[in-house]
XYZ file of N, CA, C and O in Angstrom:
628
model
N 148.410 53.412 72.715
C 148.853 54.081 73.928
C 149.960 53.266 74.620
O 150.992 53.678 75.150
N 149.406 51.765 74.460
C 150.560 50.794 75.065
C 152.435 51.232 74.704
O 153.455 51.268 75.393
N 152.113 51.493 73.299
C 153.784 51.785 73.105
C 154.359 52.870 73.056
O 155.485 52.950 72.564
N 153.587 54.148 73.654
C 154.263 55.191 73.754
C 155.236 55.193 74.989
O 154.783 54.438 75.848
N 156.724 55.933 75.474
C 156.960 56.086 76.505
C 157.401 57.593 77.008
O 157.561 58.557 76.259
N 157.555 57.585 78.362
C 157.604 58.959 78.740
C 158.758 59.246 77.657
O 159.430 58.494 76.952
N 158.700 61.053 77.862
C 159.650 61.614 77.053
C 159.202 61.468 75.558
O 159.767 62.202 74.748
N 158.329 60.675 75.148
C 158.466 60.590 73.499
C 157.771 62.286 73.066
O 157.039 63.000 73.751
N 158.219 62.477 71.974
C 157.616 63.368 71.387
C 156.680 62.755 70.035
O 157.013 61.866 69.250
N 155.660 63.396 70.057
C 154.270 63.040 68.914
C 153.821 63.986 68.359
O 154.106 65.110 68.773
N 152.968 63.804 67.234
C 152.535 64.729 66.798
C 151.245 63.824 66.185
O 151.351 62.839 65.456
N 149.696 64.582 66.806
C 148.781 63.604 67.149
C 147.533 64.443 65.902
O 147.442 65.596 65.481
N 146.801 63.276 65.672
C 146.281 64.075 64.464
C 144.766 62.900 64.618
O 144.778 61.673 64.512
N 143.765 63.670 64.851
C 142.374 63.218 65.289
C 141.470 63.760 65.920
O 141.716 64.960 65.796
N 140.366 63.629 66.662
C 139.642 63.916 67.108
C 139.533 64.152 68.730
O 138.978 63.302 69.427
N 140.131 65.438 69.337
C 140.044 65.146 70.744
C 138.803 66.405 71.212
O 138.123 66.965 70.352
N 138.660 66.736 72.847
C 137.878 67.270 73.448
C 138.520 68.658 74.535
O 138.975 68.800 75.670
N 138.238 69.379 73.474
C 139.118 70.653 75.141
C 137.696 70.657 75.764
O 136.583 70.681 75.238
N 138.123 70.625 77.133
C 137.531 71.014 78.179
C 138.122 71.545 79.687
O 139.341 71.543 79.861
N 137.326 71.941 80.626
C 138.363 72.799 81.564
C 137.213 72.307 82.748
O 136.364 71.422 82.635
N 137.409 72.928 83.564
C 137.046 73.155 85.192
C 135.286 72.396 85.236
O 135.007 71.218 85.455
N 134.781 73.010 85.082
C 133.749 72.939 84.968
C 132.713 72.438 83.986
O 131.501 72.578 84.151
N 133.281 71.846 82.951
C 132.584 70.957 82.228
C 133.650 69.689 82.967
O 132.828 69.326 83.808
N 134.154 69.317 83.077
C 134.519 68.118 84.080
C 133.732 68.111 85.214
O 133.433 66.980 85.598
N 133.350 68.943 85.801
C 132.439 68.937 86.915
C 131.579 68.373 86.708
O 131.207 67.419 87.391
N 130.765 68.992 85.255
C 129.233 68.302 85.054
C 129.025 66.459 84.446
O 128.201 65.547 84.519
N 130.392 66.747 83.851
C 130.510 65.203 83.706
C 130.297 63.840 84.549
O 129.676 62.791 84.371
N 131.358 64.537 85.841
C 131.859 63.735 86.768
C 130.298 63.634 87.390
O 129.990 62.479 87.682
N 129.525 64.388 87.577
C 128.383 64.705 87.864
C 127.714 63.937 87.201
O 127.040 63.202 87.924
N 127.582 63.760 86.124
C 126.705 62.484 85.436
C 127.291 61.449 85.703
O 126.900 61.268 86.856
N 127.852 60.751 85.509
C 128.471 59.645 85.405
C 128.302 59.329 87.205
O 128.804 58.272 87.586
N 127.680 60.136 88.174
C 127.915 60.043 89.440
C 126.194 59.229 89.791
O 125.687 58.300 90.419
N 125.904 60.179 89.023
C 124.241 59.983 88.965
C 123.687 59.252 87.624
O 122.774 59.716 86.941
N 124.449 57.909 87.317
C 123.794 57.711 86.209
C 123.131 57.991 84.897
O 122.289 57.313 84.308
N 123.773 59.322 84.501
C 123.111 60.091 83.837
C 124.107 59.351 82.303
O 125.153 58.705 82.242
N 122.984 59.934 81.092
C 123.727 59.896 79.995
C 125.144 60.584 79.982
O 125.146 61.059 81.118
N 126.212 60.901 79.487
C 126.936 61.829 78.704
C 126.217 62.472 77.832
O 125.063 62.306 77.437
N 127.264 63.444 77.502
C 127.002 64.682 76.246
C 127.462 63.900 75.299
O 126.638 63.683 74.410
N 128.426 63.429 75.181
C 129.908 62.990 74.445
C 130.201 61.587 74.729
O 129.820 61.020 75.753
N 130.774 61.128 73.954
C 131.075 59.864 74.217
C 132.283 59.734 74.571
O 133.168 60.154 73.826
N 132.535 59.232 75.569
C 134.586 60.054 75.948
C 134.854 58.414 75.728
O 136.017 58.353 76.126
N 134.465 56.924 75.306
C 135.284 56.142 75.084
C 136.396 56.169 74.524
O 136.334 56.610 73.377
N 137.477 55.851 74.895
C 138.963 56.199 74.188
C 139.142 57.470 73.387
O 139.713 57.514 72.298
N 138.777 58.169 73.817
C 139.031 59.659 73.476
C 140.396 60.424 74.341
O 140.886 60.076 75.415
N 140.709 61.349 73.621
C 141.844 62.685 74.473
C 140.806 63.879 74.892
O 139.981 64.553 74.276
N 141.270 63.803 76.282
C 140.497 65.095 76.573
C 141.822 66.557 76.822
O 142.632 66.528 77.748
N 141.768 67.482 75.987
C 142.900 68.914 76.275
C 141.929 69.673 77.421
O 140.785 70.118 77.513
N 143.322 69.505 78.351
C 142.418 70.814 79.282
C 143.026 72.407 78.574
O 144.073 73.042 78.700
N 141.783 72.601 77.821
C 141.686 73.786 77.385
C 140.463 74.761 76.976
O 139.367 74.458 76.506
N 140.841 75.659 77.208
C 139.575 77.007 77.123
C 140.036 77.925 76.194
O 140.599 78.954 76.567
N 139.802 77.576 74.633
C 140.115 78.535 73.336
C 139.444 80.027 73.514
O 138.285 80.370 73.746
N 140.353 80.583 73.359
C 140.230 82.394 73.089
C 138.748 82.233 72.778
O 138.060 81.221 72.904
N 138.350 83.624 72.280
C 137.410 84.111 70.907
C 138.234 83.931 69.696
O 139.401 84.245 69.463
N 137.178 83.244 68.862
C 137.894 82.794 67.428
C 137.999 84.391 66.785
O 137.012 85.096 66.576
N 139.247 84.746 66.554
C 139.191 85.951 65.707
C 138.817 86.001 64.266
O 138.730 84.795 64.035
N 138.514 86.656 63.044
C 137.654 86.818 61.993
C 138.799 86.276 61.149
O 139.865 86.890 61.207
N 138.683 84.890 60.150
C 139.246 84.277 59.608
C 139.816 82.868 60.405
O 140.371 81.889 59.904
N 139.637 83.007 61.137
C 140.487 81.526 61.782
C 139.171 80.555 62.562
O 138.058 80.752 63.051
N 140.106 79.430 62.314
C 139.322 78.469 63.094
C 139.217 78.445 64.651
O 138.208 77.914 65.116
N 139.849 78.795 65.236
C 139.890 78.834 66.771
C 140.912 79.682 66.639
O 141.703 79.762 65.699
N 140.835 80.682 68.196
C 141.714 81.382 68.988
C 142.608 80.534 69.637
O 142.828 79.348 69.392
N 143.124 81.285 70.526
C 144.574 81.326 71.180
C 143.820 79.873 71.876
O 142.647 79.964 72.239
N 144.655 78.397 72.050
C 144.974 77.329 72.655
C 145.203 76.615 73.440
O 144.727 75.507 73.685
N 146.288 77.436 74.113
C 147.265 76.601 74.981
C 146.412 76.435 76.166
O 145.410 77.002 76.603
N 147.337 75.229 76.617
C 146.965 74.109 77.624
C 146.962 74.978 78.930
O 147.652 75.924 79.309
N 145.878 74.259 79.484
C 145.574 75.050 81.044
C 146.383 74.395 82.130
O 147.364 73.806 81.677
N 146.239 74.328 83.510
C 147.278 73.649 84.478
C 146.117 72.343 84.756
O 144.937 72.321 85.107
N 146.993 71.447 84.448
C 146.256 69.720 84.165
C 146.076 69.530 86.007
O 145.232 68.723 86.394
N 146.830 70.238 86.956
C 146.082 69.510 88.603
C 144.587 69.948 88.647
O 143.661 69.238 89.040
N 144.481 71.397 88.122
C 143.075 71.427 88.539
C 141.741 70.222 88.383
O 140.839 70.149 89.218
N 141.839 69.263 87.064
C 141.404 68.821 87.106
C 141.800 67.259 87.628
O 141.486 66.190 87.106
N 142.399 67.447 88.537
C 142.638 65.626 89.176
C 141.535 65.332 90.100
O 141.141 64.168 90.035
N 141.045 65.955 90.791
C 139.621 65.508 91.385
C 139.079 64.728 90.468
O 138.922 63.577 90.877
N 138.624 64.979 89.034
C 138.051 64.529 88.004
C 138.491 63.245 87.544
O 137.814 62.217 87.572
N 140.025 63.399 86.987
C 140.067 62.378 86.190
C 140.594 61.288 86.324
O 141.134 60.664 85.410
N 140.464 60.783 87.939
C 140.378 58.999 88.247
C 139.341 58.686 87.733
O 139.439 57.596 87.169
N 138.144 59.243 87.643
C 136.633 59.248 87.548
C 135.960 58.884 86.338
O 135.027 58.147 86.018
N 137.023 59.915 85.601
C 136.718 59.797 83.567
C 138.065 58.814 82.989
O 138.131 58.204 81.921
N 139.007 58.892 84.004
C 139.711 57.352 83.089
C 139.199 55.797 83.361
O 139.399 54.873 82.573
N 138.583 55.698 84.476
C 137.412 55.274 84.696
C 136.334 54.637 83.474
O 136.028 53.540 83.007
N 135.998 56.033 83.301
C 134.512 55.959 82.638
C 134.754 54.918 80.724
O 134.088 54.175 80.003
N 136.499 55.739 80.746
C 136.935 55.313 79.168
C 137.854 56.616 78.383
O 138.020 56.711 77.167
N 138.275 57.366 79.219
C 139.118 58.452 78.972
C 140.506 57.565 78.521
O 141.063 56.836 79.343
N 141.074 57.733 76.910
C 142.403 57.478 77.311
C 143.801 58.164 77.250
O 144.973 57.786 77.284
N 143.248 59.145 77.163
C 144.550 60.535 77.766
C 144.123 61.782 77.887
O 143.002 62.079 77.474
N 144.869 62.619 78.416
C 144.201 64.253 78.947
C 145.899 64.375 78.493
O 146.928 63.733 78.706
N 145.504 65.581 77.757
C 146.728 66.751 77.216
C 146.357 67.912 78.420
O 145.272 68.230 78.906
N 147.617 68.354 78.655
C 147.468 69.633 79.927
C 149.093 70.097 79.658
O 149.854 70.017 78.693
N 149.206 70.682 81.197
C 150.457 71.297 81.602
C 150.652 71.197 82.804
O 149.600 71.267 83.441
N 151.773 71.028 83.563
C 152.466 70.340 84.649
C 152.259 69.256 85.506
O 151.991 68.299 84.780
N 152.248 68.952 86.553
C 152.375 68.218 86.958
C 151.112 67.086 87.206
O 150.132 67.325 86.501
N 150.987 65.933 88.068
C 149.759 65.440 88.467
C 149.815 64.514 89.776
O 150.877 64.053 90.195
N 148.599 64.291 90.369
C 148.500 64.329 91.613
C 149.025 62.449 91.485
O 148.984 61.822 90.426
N 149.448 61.907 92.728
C 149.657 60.062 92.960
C 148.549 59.583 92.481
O 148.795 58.597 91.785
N 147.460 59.824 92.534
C 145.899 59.352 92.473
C 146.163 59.306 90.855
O 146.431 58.203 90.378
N 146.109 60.324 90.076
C 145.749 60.444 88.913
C 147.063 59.578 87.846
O 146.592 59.349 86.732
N 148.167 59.213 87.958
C 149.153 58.279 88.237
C 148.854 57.138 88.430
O 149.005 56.093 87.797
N 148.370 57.432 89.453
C 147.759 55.510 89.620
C 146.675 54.740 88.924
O 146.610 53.518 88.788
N 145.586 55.929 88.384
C 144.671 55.567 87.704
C 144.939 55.648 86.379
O 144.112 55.234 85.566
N 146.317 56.276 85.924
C 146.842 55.753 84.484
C 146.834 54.940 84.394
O 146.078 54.429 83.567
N 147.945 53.941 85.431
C 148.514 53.073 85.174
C 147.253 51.896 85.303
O 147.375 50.825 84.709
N 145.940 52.222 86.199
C 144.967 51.002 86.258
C 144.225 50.662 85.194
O 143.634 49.596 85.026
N 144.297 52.275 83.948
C 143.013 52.343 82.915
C 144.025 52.259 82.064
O 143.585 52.669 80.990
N 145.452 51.870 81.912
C 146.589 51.670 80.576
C 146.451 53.099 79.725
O 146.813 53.044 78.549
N 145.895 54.532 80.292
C 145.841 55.323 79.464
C 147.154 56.393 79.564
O 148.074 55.953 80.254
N 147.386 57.830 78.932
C 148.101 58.626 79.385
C 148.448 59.848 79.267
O 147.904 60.298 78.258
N 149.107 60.657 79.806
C 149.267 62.211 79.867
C 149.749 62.873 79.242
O 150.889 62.509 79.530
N 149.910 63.720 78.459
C 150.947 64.192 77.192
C 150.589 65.880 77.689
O 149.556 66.408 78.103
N 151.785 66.329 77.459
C 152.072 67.934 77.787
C 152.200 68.532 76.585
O 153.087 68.197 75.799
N 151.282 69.522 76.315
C 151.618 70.066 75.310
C 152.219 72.041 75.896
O 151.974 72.569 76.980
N 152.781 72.478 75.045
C 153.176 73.123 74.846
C 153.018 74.429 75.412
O 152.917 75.350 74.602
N 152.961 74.801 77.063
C 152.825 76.081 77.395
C 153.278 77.497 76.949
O 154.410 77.919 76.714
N 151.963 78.160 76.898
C 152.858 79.612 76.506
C 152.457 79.682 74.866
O 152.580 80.832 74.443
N 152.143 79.008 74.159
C 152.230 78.764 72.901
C 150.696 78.647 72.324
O 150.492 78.196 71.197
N 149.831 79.008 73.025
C 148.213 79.118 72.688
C 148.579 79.776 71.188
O 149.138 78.971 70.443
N 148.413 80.757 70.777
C 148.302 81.196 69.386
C 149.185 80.400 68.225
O 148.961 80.357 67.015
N 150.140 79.855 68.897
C 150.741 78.794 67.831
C 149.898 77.466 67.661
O 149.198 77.037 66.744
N 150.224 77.014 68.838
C 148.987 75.767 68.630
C 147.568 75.575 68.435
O 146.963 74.505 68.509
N 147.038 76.872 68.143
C 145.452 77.073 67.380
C 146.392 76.877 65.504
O 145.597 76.232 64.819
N 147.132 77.073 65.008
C 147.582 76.316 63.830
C 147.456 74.548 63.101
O 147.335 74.074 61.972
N 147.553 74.093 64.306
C 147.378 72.524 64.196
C 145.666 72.201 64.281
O 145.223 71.053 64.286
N 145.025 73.121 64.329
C 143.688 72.580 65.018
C 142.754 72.946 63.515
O 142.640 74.123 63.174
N 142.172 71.915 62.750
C 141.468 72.118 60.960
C 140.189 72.513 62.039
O 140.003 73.727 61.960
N 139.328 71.927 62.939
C 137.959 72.282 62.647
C 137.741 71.912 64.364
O 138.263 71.027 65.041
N 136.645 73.092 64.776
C 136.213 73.671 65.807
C 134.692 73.468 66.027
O 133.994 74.095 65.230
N 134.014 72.689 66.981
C 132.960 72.918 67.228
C 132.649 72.804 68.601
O 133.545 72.242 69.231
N 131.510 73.213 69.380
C 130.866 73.442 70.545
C 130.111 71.312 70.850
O 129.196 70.729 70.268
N 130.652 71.034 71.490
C 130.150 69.722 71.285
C 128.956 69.663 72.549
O 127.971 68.979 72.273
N 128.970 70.275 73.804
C 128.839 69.962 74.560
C 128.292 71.137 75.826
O 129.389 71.676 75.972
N 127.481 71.796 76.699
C 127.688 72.676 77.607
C 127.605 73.755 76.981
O 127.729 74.572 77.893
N 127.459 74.420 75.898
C 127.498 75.637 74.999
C 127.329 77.125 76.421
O 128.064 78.112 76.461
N 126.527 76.917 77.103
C 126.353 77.721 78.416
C 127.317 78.431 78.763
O 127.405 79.636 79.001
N 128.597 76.969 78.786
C 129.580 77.651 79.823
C 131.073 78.374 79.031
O 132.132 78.335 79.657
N 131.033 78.843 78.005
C 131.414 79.513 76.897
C 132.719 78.859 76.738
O 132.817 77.658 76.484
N 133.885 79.775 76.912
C 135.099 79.309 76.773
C 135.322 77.976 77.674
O 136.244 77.179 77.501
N 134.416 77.887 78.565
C 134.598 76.268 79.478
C 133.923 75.273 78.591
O 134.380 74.139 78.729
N 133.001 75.386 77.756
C 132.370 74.171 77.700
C 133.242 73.410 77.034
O 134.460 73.560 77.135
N 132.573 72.364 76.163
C 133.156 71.192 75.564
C 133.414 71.379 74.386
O 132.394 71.720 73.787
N 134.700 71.298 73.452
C 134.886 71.660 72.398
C 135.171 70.507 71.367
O 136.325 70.288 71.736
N 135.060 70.010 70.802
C 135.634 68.770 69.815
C 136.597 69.791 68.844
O 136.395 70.977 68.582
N 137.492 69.085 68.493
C 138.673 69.723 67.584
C 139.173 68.838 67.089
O 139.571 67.880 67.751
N 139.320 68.931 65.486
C 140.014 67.724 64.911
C 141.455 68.741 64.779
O 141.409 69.919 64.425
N 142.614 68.058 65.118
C 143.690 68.292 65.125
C 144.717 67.238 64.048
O 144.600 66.032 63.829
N 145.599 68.107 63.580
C 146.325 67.340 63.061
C 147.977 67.950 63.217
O 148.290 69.140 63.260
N 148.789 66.914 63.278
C 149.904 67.036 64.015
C 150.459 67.969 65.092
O 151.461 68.670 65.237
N 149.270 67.639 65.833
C 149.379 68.467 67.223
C 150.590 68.024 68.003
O 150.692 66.893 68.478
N 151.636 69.108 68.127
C 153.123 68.631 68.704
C 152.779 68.447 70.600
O 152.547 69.399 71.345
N 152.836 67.004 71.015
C 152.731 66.660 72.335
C 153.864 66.142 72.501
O 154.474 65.586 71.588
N 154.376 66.278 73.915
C 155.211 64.878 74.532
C 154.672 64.478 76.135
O 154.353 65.121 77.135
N 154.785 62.801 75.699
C 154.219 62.046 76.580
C 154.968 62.269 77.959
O 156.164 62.091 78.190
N 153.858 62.752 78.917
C 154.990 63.192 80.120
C 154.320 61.664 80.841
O 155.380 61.071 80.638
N 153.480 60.629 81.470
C 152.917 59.811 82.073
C 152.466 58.986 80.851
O 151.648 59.210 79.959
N 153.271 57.972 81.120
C 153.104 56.870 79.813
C 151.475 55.788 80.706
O 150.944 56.056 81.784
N 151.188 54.860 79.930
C 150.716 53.721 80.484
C 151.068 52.571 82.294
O 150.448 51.936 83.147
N 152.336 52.946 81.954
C 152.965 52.146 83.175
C 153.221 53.173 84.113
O 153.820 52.754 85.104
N 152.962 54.388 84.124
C 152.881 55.506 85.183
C 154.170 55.839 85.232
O 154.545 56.102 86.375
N 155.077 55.933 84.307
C 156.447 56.617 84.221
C 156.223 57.820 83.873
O 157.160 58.605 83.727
């Protein structure tokens, strides 16, 4: 993470976590109250994302990245905990900036508008977490050359 800088473009290929609104809630919620995790978010990517319905033949539905402020309440909290980047879309709050730069982790934008393209990069789909909260819960996705660019590097550029 140390040597990425803003502006770079990547193409990221591993194991990350879509999640959205409300499975951040329940997290932040454990981790508030001592509770276990679901997941182990040590140095993990979390995508704020909520995949379609998988249509018949494919691994996951439509993709694309949700708006990354909703969750800034959250993620001083989970970079914190051992989060070391959240994929989203636009902007982010001073707080969540500052807690990049305290946890050396960082922000990468992927690709708005482009959900059905970027369910292409994604080999394998599972429910990791929250199954309840359907398209919200917690998804693990191994991805491979998932096209990001680093918008909030390590040093909060």
């Amino acid at each position: 993470m140390l040597k990425l800088k803003a502006g770079d473009e990547i193409l990221l290929s591993g194991v990350i976590y879509a999640a959205r609104d409300q499975a951040h809630k329940r997290l932040v919620e454990a981790i508030k109250n001592g509770r276990k995790l679901p997941i182990d978010i040590q140095g993990r990517i979390i995508y704020y994302c909520g995949p379609t319905k998988t249509p018949k033949g494919k691994i996951i539905g439509s993709c694309g990245p949700t708006t990354s402020s909703r969750m800034d309440e959250f993620a001083p909290i989970l970079l914190k905990a051992g989060i070391l980047g959240m994929i989203g879309k636009g902007r982010r709050s001073k707080e969540v900036v500052e807690a990049i730069k305290k946890y050396k982790a960082g922000y990468f934008l992927a690709y708005a508008g482009c959900g059905a393209l970027l369910n292409k990069f994604v080999k394998h789909m599972r429910v990791a977490a929250y199954q309840d909260l359907g398209p919200e819960a917690i998804y693990e996705l191994t991805v491979q050359d998932f096209p990001l660019i680093v918008a909030i590097d390590s040093s909060g550029k």
